[in-house]
C-alpha positions as a printed NumPy array, in Angstrom:
array([[ 16.045, -28.98 ,  18.355],
       [ 12.697, -30.129,  20.351],
       [ 10.708, -28.21 ,  18.364],
       [ 11.993, -29.765,  14.915],
       [ 11.737, -33.221,  16.267],
       [  8.105, -32.75 ,  17.489],
       [  7.413, -31.549,  13.203],
       [  9.166, -34.93 ,  11.957],
       [  6.966, -36.733,  14.898],
       [  3.857, -35.443,  13.711],
       [  4.663, -36.067,  10.268],
       [  5.735, -40.092,  11.171],
       [  2.464, -40.28 ,  12.9  ],
       [  0.458, -38.305,   9.706],
       [  2.353, -40.605,   6.683],
       [  4.04 , -38.059,   5.333],
       [  7.687, -38.549,   6.215],
       [  8.905, -42.122,   4.976],
       [ 10.749, -43.271,   1.882],
       [  9.479, -42.98 ,  -1.434],
       [ 10.894, -46.139,  -2.901],
       [ 11.532, -46.153,  -6.96 ],
       [  9.633, -43.07 ,  -7.693],
       [  9.761, -40.904, -10.325],
       [ 12.078, -38.004,  -9.421],
       [  9.514, -35.902, -10.945],
       [  6.42 , -36.949,  -9.677],
       [  3.029, -35.683, -11.316],
       [  1.07 , -33.16 ,  -9.501],
       [ -1.111, -33.032,  -6.657],
       [ -3.267, -30.39 ,  -5.078],
       [ -0.914, -28.953,  -2.141],
       [ -1.822, -29.805,   1.451],
       [ -1.616, -27.166,   4.418],
       [ -1.303, -29.128,   7.834],
       [ -0.342, -27.544,  10.756],
       [  3.82 , -27.097,  10.54 ],
       [  3.617, -28.578,   6.678],
       [  3.036, -26.938,   3.329],
       [  3.69 , -29.588,   0.824],
       [  3.357, -30.246,  -2.351],
       [  5.206, -32.806,  -5.352],
       [  8.274, -32.99 ,  -5.641],
       [  7.384, -31.676,  -1.991],
       [  8.331, -28.818,  -0.236],
       [  7.446, -28.577,   3.51 ],
       [  8.054, -25.202,   5.2  ],
       [  8.334, -25.611,   8.618],
       [  7.588, -22.076,   9.747],
       [  7.829, -22.515,  13.879],
       [ 11.435, -21.467,  13.201],
       [ 11.902, -18.09 ,  13.498],
       [  9.84 , -16.867,  10.284],
       [  7.217, -14.505,  10.737],
       [  4.437, -13.077,   8.303],
       [  5.714,  -9.028,   8.265],
       [  6.065,  -6.395,   5.853],
       [  8.936,  -6.94 ,   2.558],
       [ 11.764,  -5.495,   3.643],
       [ 12.667,  -2.514,   0.565],
       [ 15.655,  -2.539,  -1.348],
       [ 16.829,   0.482,  -3.705],
       [ 18.3  ,   0.006,  -6.732],
       [ 21.49 ,  -2.359,  -6.556],
       [ 24.522,  -0.836,  -7.682],
       [ 25.752,  -1.35 , -11.068],
       [ 27.911,  -4.466, -11.727],
       [ 30.805,  -5.201, -14.33 ],
       [ 29.968,  -6.93 , -17.634],
       [ 29.632, -10.773, -16.224],
       [ 29.586, -13.26 , -19.002],
       [ 26.383, -14.494, -20.039],
       [ 24.866, -17.768, -21.796],
       [ 21.366, -18.747, -23.315],
       [ 19.634, -21.418, -24.729],
       [ 21.395, -24.028, -21.865],
       [ 19.926, -27.111, -21.252],
       [ 18.556, -26.674, -17.65 ],
       [ 18.407, -29.669, -15.464],
       [ 14.91 , -30.898, -15.234],
       [ 14.241, -30.928, -11.948],
       [ 14.253, -27.362, -12.203],
       [ 10.71 , -26.644, -12.313],
       [ 10.601, -23.26 , -11.459],
       [ 11.785, -22.648, -14.847],
       [ 10.666, -25.371, -16.343],
       [  7.322, -25.955, -15.312],
       [  6.488, -22.268, -13.776],
       [  3.115, -23.075, -13.548],
       [  3.152, -26.207, -11.33 ],
       [  2.21 , -27.148,  -8.21 ],
       [  5.975, -27.98 ,  -7.203],
       [  6.885, -24.186,  -8.727],
       [  4.205, -22.602,  -6.934],
       [  6.065, -24.507,  -3.392],
       [  9.116, -22.835,  -4.158],
       [  7.699, -19.48 ,  -4.65 ],
       [  5.586, -19.721,  -1.149],
       [  9.441, -20.424,   0.161],
       [ 10.798, -17.274,  -1.38 ],
       [  8.071, -15.435,  -0.279],
       [  8.649, -17.025,   4.234],
       [ 12.145, -15.804,   3.281],
       [ 11.252, -11.961,   2.187],
       [  8.796, -11.605,   5.456],
       [ 11.235, -13.329,   7.665],
       [ 13.588, -12.192,  10.358],
       [ 11.206, -10.221,  12.276],
       [ 12.063,  -7.55 ,   9.262],
       [ 15.382,  -7.709,   9.116],
       [ 16.982,  -7.772,   5.066],
       [ 17.286, -11.212,   4.437],
       [ 20.035, -10.416,   1.558],
       [ 22.488, -13.608,   1.402],
       [ 20.868, -16.927,   2.463],
       [ 22.93 , -20.158,   3.357],
       [ 20.536, -23.227,   2.03 ],
       [ 22.284, -26.331,   3.546],
       [ 21.493, -29.882,   4.591],
       [ 22.658, -32.663,   7.329],
       [ 24.241, -34.534,   4.537],
       [ 24.611, -35.351,   0.516],
       [ 21.855, -35.89 ,  -1.797],
       [ 19.012, -34.096,   0.322],
       [ 18.159, -31.727,  -1.908],
       [ 19.804, -28.177,  -1.037],
       [ 21.568, -27.602,  -4.315],
       [ 17.761, -28.108,  -6.395],
       [ 16.463, -26.036,  -3.289],
       [ 18.759, -22.902,  -3.729],
       [ 18.425, -23.458,  -7.627],
       [ 14.524, -23.681,  -7.72 ],
       [ 14.907, -20.653,  -4.874],
       [ 16.85 , -18.291,  -6.968],
       [ 14.707, -19.006,  -9.94 ],
       [ 11.897, -18.225,  -8.429],
       [ 12.966, -14.798,  -6.988],
       [ 14.354, -13.982, -10.071],
       [ 11.214, -14.45 , -11.976],
       [  8.319, -13.187,  -9.538],
       [ 10.218, -10.35 ,  -8.341],
       [ 12.033,  -9.53 , -11.657],
       [ 15.151,  -8.19 ,  -8.947],
       [ 19.104,  -9.292,  -9.612],
       [ 19.837, -12.607,  -8.464],
       [ 23.043, -14.372,  -7.993],
       [ 23.066, -18.045,  -6.665],
       [ 26.791, -19.047,  -5.321],
       [ 27.838, -22.56 ,  -4.862],
       [ 30.087, -22.937,  -2.09 ],
       [ 30.119, -26.551,  -1.818],
       [ 33.81 , -26.957,  -3.376],
       [ 34.141, -30.298,  -2.526],
       [ 30.97 , -31.466,  -4.084],
       [ 29.929, -29.154,  -6.784],
       [ 26.586, -28.598,  -8.738],
       [ 25.25 , -25.906, -10.202],
       [ 27.446, -25.979, -13.285],
       [ 25.835, -29.129, -14.37 ],
       [ 22.44 , -28.126, -12.99 ],
       [ 22.3  , -24.788, -15.192],
       [ 24.236, -26.984, -17.91 ],
       [ 27.208, -23.958, -18.372],
       [ 30.009, -23.716, -20.005],
       [ 33.542, -24.743, -18.184],
       [ 34.995, -21.466, -16.869],
       [ 37.035, -19.96 , -13.703],
       [ 34.455, -19.642, -10.761],
       [ 34.173, -19.327,  -6.578],
       [ 37.619, -20.729,  -6.065],
       [ 39.827, -19.263,  -8.804],
       [ 38.127, -15.689,  -7.084],
       [ 39.115, -16.553,  -3.776],
       [ 42.872, -18.319,  -5.158],
       [ 43.225, -14.726,  -7.108],
       [ 43.754, -16.905, -10.149],
       [ 40.395, -15.007, -11.607],
       [ 38.629, -11.839, -11.189],
       [ 34.822, -11.829,  -9.941],
       [ 33.156, -10.219, -12.65 ],
       [ 35.023, -12.809, -14.936],
       [ 34.088, -15.86 , -13.374],
       [ 30.206, -14.552, -12.538],
       [ 27.587, -16.522, -15.543],
       [ 24.206, -14.719, -16.221],
       [ 22.066, -17.433, -17.68 ],
       [ 20.154, -14.672, -19.914],
       [ 16.904, -17.007, -20.315],
       [ 16.233, -16.437, -16.614],
       [ 17.346, -13.548, -15.751],
       [ 19.516, -14.869, -13.446],
       [ 23.094, -15.238, -12.064],
       [ 25.484, -18.079, -10.794],
       [ 28.621, -17.993,  -9.823],
       [ 30.08 , -21.226, -10.153],
       [ 32.651, -23.033,  -8.153],
       [ 35.412, -23.55 ,  -9.886],
       [ 38.283, -25.953,  -9.853],
       [ 37.71 , -28.367,  -6.428],
       [ 40.663, -26.993,  -4.597],
       [ 42.973, -29.143,  -2.081],
       [ 42.15 , -27.616,   1.288],
       [ 38.107, -25.971,   0.163],
       [ 38.076, -24.991,   3.852],
       [ 41.274, -22.717,   3.521],
       [ 39.677, -20.521,   0.888],
       [ 36.235, -20.504,   2.342],
       [ 37.778, -18.652,   5.655],
       [ 39.681, -16.026,   4.151],
       [ 39.015, -12.352,   3.593],
       [ 38.558, -12.688,   0.002],
       [ 35.324, -14.932,   0.409],
       [ 34.169, -12.25 ,   3.285],
       [ 34.879,  -9.311,   0.763],
       [ 33.476, -11.138,  -2.045],
       [ 30.011, -11.51 ,  -0.771],
       [ 30.001,  -8.126,   0.421],
       [ 30.535,  -7.367,  -3.367],
       [ 27.684,  -9.234,  -4.52 ],
       [ 25.575,  -7.207,  -1.404],
       [ 26.281,  -4.183,  -2.99 ],
       [ 25.484,  -5.502,  -6.833],
       [ 22.645,  -7.998,  -6.326],
       [ 19.377,  -8.102,  -4.731],
       [ 19.439, -11.263,  -3.236],
       [ 22.543, -13.97 ,  -3.108],
       [ 21.249, -17.463,  -2.347],
       [ 24.589, -19.67 ,  -1.348],
       [ 24.966, -23.303,  -2.239],
       [ 27.019, -24.513,   0.795],
       [ 28.488, -27.66 ,   2.2  ],
       [ 26.443, -30.151,   3.777],
       [ 26.459, -29.368,   7.699],
       [ 28.219, -33.025,   8.708],
       [ 30.935, -34.135,   9.676],
       [ 32.911, -30.767,   7.856],
       [ 32.973, -27.089,   9.286],
       [ 32.263, -25.408,   6.401],
       [ 29.163, -24.01 ,   7.044],
       [ 30.3  , -22.712,  10.383],
       [ 32.891, -21.064,   8.396],
       [ 30.299, -19.433,   6.433],
       [ 27.661, -18.624,   8.531],
       [ 29.088, -15.644,  10.013],
       [ 29.035, -14.194,   6.549],
       [ 25.228, -14.362,   5.703],
       [ 22.036, -13.161,   7.206],
       [ 19.763, -16.597,   7.556],
       [ 19.86 , -19.996,   7.031],
       [ 17.797, -23.052,   5.934],
       [ 18.111, -26.062,   6.727],
       [ 16.989, -28.935,   4.029],
       [ 16.252, -32.25 ,   4.76 ],
       [ 14.504, -34.956,   3.301],
       [ 11.885, -37.546,   4.619],
       [ 12.559, -40.864,   5.028],
       [ 16.667, -40.752,   4.206],
       [ 17.628, -37.485,   6.942],
       [ 17.546, -39.055,  10.133],
       [ 16.461, -37.153,  13.619],
       [ 20.258, -37.363,  14.881],
       [ 21.485, -36.201,  12.084],
       [ 18.913, -32.662,  12.189],
       [ 19.89 , -32.349,  15.598],
       [ 23.726, -32.388,  15.098],
       [ 23.132, -29.941,  12.12 ],
       [ 21.031, -27.616,  13.829],
       [ 23.433, -27.584,  16.756],
       [ 26.187, -26.455,  14.066],
       [ 23.917, -23.14 ,  12.761],
       [ 23.795, -20.079,  14.782],
       [ 20.209, -20.646,  15.981],
       [ 19.766, -17.043,  15.537],
       [ 20.275, -17.087,  11.961],
       [ 18.139, -20.288,  11.278],
       [ 15.421, -19.124,   9.361],
       [ 14.017, -22.934,   9.175],
       [ 14.009, -26.408,   7.894],
       [ 13.023, -27.22 ,   4.437],
       [ 10.826, -30.869,   3.867],
       [ 12.135, -32.491,   0.872],
       [  9.786, -35.302,  -0.58 ],
       [  6.828, -35.163,   1.599],
       [  4.263, -37.541,  -0.013]])
């Protein structure tokens, strides 16, 4: 936690951590600057590589196990903040590709097949980070990528990708739909989404089931990479339930909004051996 505190204090001294009031959520691109632990661009994604992200060889992944046909959609109306798809040549999209590369090189060579994205609280950009990260993985490496909406209380992926209504994760876990029925392939971008589905009465109970563990194992066998958009760490227990099921965790925070105590509490709630790093959103 002291490393994160040092990073944020450095950012404050440099003026890179502050609230941007009244700014367009899609600011004009500017040349990126690399400064120590920070790697910035608007909408800026700052990658902290002081928490176990080392430069090593990319692991080799064999051909995925063939999967049953899933629902396929085309011509969907993507949210304009999915810059990895809408503005793939932008500086911001390049920063998501840099994040993807860091993950591929991470964890001392161990395979990072399933990565969980979380944040200390709501509204800090974790769903956008998970979506853009998944898109860059699918685009640049032509691999089979699945993004899972495990934030059953506040799902975002169906709206971000413009998907039609249908079954999702909660329906699969409740035994009301098969995994094949719930998966949706966005053909235009060669990415598969598992939406959240209907909001259950007790989300944590579903996420803690054997069915959730088995479902993630199935996705491991069918996709090269799985990105899990998880709930916020506080005050819920969901991330603690999901962390043992994934390989690595990225924590997303928003400059000028996420407090240091909130970051410290979030880090304390995550298994330190699985925490890859911190993504700082909206740093100028």
